[in-house]
XYZ file of C-alpha atoms in Angstrom:
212
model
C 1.460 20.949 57.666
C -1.713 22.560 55.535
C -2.629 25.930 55.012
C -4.346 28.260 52.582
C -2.406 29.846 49.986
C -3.872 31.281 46.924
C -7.798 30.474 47.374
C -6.541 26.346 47.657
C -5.107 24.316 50.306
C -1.626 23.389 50.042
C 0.514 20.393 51.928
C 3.812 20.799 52.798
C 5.302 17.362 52.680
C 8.912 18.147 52.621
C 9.405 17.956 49.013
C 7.477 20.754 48.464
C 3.496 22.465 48.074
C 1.044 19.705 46.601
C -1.959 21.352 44.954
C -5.131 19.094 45.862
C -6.230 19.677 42.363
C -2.968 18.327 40.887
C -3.373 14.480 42.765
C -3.662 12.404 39.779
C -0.728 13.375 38.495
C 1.065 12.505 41.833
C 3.138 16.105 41.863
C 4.652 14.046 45.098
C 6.289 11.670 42.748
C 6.985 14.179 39.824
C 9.593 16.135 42.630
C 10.963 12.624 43.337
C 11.590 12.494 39.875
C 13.817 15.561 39.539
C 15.623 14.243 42.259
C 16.230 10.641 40.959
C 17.016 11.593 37.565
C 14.001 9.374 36.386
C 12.276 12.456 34.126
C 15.626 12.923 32.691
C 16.015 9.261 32.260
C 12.806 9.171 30.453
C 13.365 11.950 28.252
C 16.418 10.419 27.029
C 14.695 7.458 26.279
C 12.001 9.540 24.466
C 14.542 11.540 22.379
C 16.241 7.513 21.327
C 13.115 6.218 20.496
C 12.139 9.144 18.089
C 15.259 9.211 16.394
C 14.979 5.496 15.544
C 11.410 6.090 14.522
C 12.861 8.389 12.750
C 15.509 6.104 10.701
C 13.087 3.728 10.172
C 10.023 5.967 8.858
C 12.960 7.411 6.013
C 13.981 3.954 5.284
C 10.301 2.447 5.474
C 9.053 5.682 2.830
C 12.149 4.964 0.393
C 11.532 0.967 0.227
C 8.119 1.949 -0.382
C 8.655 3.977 -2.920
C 10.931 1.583 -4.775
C 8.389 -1.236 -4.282
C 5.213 0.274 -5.603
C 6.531 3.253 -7.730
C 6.038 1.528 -11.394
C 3.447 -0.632 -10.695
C 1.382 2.837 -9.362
C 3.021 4.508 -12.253
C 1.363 1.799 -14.725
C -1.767 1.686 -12.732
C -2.425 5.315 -13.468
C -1.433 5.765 -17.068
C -1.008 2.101 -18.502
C 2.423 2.642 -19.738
C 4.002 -0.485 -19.314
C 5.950 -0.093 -16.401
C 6.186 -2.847 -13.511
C 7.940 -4.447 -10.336
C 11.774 -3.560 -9.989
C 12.438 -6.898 -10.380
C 11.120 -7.976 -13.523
C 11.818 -5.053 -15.822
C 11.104 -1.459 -13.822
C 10.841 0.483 -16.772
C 12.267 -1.251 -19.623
C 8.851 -1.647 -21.184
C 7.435 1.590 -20.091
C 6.271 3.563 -23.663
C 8.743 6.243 -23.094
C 11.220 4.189 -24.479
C 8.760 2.950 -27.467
C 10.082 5.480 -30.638
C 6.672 4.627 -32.101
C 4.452 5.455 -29.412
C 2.489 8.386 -30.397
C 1.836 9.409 -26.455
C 4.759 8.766 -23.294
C 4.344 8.144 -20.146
C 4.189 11.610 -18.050
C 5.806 10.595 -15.363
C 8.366 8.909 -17.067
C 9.421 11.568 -19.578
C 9.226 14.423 -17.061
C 12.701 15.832 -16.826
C 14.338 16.965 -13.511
C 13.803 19.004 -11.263
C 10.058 18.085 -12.402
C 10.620 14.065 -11.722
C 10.890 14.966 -8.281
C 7.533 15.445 -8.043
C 6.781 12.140 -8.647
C 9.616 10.879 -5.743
C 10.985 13.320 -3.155
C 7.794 15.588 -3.113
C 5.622 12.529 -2.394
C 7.546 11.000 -0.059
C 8.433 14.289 1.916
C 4.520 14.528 2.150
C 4.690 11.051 3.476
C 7.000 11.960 6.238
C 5.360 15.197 6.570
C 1.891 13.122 7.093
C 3.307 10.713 9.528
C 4.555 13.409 12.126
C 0.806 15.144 11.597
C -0.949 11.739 12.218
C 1.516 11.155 15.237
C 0.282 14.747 16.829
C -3.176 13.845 16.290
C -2.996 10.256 17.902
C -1.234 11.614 20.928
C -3.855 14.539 21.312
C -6.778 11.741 20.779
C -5.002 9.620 23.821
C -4.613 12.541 25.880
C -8.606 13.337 25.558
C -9.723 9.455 26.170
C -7.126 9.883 29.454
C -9.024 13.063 30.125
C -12.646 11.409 29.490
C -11.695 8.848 32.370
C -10.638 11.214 35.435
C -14.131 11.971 37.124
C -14.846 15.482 39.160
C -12.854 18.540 39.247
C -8.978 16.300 39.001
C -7.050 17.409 35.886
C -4.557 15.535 34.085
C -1.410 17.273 33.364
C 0.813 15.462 30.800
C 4.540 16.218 31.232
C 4.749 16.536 27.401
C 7.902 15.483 25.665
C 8.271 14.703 21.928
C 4.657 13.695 22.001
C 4.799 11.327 25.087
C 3.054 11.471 28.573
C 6.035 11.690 30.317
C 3.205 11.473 33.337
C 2.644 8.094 32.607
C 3.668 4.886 34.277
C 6.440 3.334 31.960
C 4.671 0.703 30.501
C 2.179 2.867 29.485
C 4.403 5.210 28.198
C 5.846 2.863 26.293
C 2.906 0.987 24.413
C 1.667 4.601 23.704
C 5.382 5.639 21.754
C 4.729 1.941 19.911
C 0.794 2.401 19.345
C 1.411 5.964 17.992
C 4.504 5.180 15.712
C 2.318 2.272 14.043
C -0.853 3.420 13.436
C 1.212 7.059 11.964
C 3.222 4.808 9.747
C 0.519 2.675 8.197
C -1.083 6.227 7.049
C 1.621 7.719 6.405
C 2.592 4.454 3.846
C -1.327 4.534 2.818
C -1.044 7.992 1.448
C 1.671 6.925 -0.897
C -1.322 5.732 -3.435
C -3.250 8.582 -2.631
C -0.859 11.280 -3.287
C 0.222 9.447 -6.319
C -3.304 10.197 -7.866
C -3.142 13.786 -7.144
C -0.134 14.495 -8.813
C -0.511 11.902 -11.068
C -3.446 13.982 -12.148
C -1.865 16.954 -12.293
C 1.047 15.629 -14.527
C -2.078 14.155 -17.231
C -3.796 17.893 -16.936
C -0.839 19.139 -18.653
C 0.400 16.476 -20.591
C 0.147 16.681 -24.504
C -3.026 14.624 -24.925
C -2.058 11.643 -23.095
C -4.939 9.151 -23.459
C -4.921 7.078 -19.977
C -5.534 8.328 -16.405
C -6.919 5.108 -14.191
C -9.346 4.177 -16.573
């Protein structure tokens, strides 16, 4: 049955009014949904997958960190630090009595250190859920870009994913978004090093290196 209702034609199909405007994001199937427990389904999955992501972008920062700290830390100031697993520190100037400079990350004190490790890689995390906001809003524009005339897409937004979406598409778009948030967020590791890095040689006493 059809009839005018608000300026728009409506269709009463038995599972309730379908707005013409609304067809490519099949409203049909979206009340079929509520009534097979798929949307639920799908959050669930949604709310699993981002908790995982989770787990593994605090793990993923940490080993990072523990990887390319002193080798950064060398890079900037030339202090003699290096890879975990041939020395760390142990020949970092700090621990040189004669040395007429220190490193200044390596003789900063607590809470100060932190700076150099929790602030950064807070950033990181902090970084990796921006990036993941702006890669879901960049998808949701190309999926825009492609429906022609007056349609609309309506995303059923959830944790940043179309819930909309068929399942496999849902599902490379959760993988495609996690990845390409992780390799920046990782990336900005040696960039936010430099920053603060350069902060911690502004207000050193004199120390001689910085990069170059």
């Amino acid at each position: 049955k059809s009839e005018m209702a608000g300026g728009s034609w409506v269709v009463d199909d038995g599972v309730g009014p379908v707005n013409e405007g609304f067809e490519d994001v099949e409203r049909q199937r979206d009340a079929e949904w509520i009534n097979t427990g798929l949307e639920k389904k799908r959050k669930l999955f949604a709310v699993a997958f981002r908790m995982a992501e989770l787990g593994v972008l605090v793990a993923a920062v940490f080993v990072w960190y523990w990887v390319f700290h002193n080798p950064v830390c060398n890079w900037l100031f030339r202090c003699g630090c290096t890879w975990n697993w041939e020395g760390g520190w142990d020949a970092c100037n700090y621990h040189d009595p004669s040395a007429l400079h220190k490193c200044p990350f390596c003789m900063s004190k607590p809470p100060i250190t932190w700076f150099t490790s929790y602030f950064i890689m807070a950033l990181q995390v902090l970084l990796f859920y921006v990036c993941l906001h702006l890669t879901t809003k960049i998808l949701d524009a190309k999926k825009s870009r492609s429906v022609s005339g007056a349609k609309k897409v309506i995303a059923r937004r959830f944790l940043w994913v179309d819930l909309s979406a068929s399942h496999a598409t849902m599902i490379s778009h959760l993988i495609l978004t996690s990845l390409l948030s992780l390799s920046v967020s990782l990336l900005s590791f040696f960039v936010l090093n430099i920053l603060v890095g350069f902060l911690f040689w502004v207000f050193s006493d004199g120390y001689p290196h910085f990069i170059f």
